[in-house]
Short mmCIF file of C-alpha atoms in Angstrom, two decimals:
data_model
loop_
_atom_site.label_atom_id
_atom_site.label_comp_id
_atom_site.label_asym_id
_atom_site.label_seq_id
_atom_site.Cartn_x
_atom_site.Cartn_y
_atom_site.Cartn_z
CA MET J 1401 -34.89 -9.84 -3.02
CA SER J 1402 -35.12 -10.10 -6.73
CA LYS J 1403 -37.93 -11.63 -8.70
CA LEU J 1404 -38.74 -15.61 -7.67
CA ASN J 1405 -39.66 -18.49 -10.31
CA HIS J 1406 -42.49 -20.36 -10.04
CA PHE J 1407 -42.09 -23.10 -6.83
CA SER J 1408 -44.28 -24.84 -5.03
CA VAL J 1409 -44.50 -26.12 -1.20
CA TYR J 1410 -46.44 -29.39 -0.28
CA GLY J 1411 -46.77 -30.27 3.59
CA VAL J 1412 -48.01 -33.71 5.24
CA GLU J 1413 -50.04 -33.43 8.14
CA GLU J 1414 -48.77 -35.30 11.39
CA GLY J 1415 -50.00 -38.93 11.05
CA GLY J 1416 -50.95 -38.46 7.78
CA LEU J 1417 -49.75 -40.19 4.36
CA ASN J 1418 -50.42 -38.23 2.03
CA GLY J 1419 -49.45 -34.16 0.69
CA VAL J 1420 -51.18 -31.08 -0.15
CA ARG J 1421 -49.93 -28.07 -1.36
CA LEU J 1422 -49.50 -25.28 1.12
CA GLU J 1423 -50.68 -21.41 0.30
CA SER J 1424 -48.39 -20.51 2.91
CA VAL J 1425 -45.50 -22.24 5.41
CA SER J 1426 -44.99 -20.74 9.20
CA ILE J 1427 -41.71 -21.85 10.48
CA VAL J 1428 -41.47 -21.39 14.47
CA GLY J 1429 -38.26 -22.02 15.69
CA ASP J 1430 -35.15 -19.45 17.55
CA PRO J 1431 -32.93 -17.45 14.85
CA GLU J 1432 -29.99 -20.33 14.82
CA THR J 1433 -32.47 -22.80 14.07
CA ILE J 1434 -33.83 -20.57 11.07
CA ARG J 1435 -30.97 -19.50 9.87
CA GLU J 1436 -29.60 -23.68 9.87
CA ILE J 1437 -32.68 -24.35 7.96
CA GLY J 1438 -31.98 -21.83 5.58
CA ALA J 1439 -28.43 -23.12 5.09
CA PHE J 1440 -29.82 -26.28 4.54
CA LEU J 1441 -31.89 -24.86 1.62
CA ILE J 1442 -28.57 -23.18 0.14
CA LYS J 1443 -26.66 -26.47 0.25
CA ALA J 1444 -29.71 -28.48 -1.21
CA ALA J 1445 -29.52 -25.96 -4.07
CA GLU J 1446 -25.79 -25.96 -4.83
CA GLU J 1447 -25.92 -29.63 -4.46
CA MET J 1448 -28.90 -29.88 -7.26
CA ALA J 1449 -27.51 -27.43 -9.04
CA GLU J 1450 -24.16 -28.63 -9.34
CA ASN J 1451 -24.66 -32.96 -9.32
CA GLY J 1452 -28.71 -32.74 -10.34
CA LEU J 1453 -29.88 -34.82 -7.71
CA GLU J 1454 -33.87 -34.90 -7.01
CA HIS J 1455 -33.94 -34.32 -3.57
CA LEU J 1456 -31.87 -33.70 -0.19
CA HIS J 1457 -33.83 -34.37 3.50
CA LEU J 1458 -32.99 -32.11 6.51
CA GLN J 1459 -33.09 -34.90 8.92
CA ASP J 1460 -29.99 -36.78 6.31
CA VAL J 1461 -27.80 -33.72 7.11
CA VAL J 1462 -28.72 -32.85 10.90
CA GLU J 1463 -26.69 -34.71 13.48
CA GLY J 1464 -28.86 -36.50 15.84
CA PHE J 1465 -31.91 -35.39 14.09
CA ASP J 1466 -34.92 -35.86 17.11
CA TYR J 1467 -38.41 -37.11 14.82
CA GLU J 1468 -40.10 -36.24 17.96
CA LYS J 1469 -39.31 -32.88 18.50
CA ASN J 1470 -38.56 -31.84 14.64
CA VAL J 1471 -40.02 -31.59 11.32
CA ASP J 1472 -37.90 -32.75 7.82
CA PHE J 1473 -37.52 -30.55 5.20
CA ILE J 1474 -37.44 -32.13 1.66
CA ALA J 1475 -35.78 -29.97 -1.05
CA LEU J 1476 -37.10 -31.50 -4.47
CA ASN J 1477 -35.43 -30.51 -7.98
CA GLY J 1478 -38.08 -29.00 -9.79
CA PHE J 1479 -35.58 -29.83 -12.79
CA VAL J 1480 -35.89 -33.60 -12.03
CA VAL J 1481 -39.40 -34.27 -9.85
CA ASP J 1482 -42.69 -33.17 -11.68
CA PHE J 1483 -45.06 -32.34 -8.93
#
């Protein structure tokens, strides 16, 4: 893997309203689900680069997204938003 540019990760506690900066992230899921999340992030990066989109939600692209069983990923374009 090549060197990464600066990035940050934020999260909201279940039932919470405010985001907090996270030091690490653990994704618990089967290999196919983790692969699909990776594919979402790649597609989001492509959309941001090509169209200058501010953000994309995983919940908006997953058919039948289950809000009780799943966690939304929000990819934010660091060239557009300031965190």
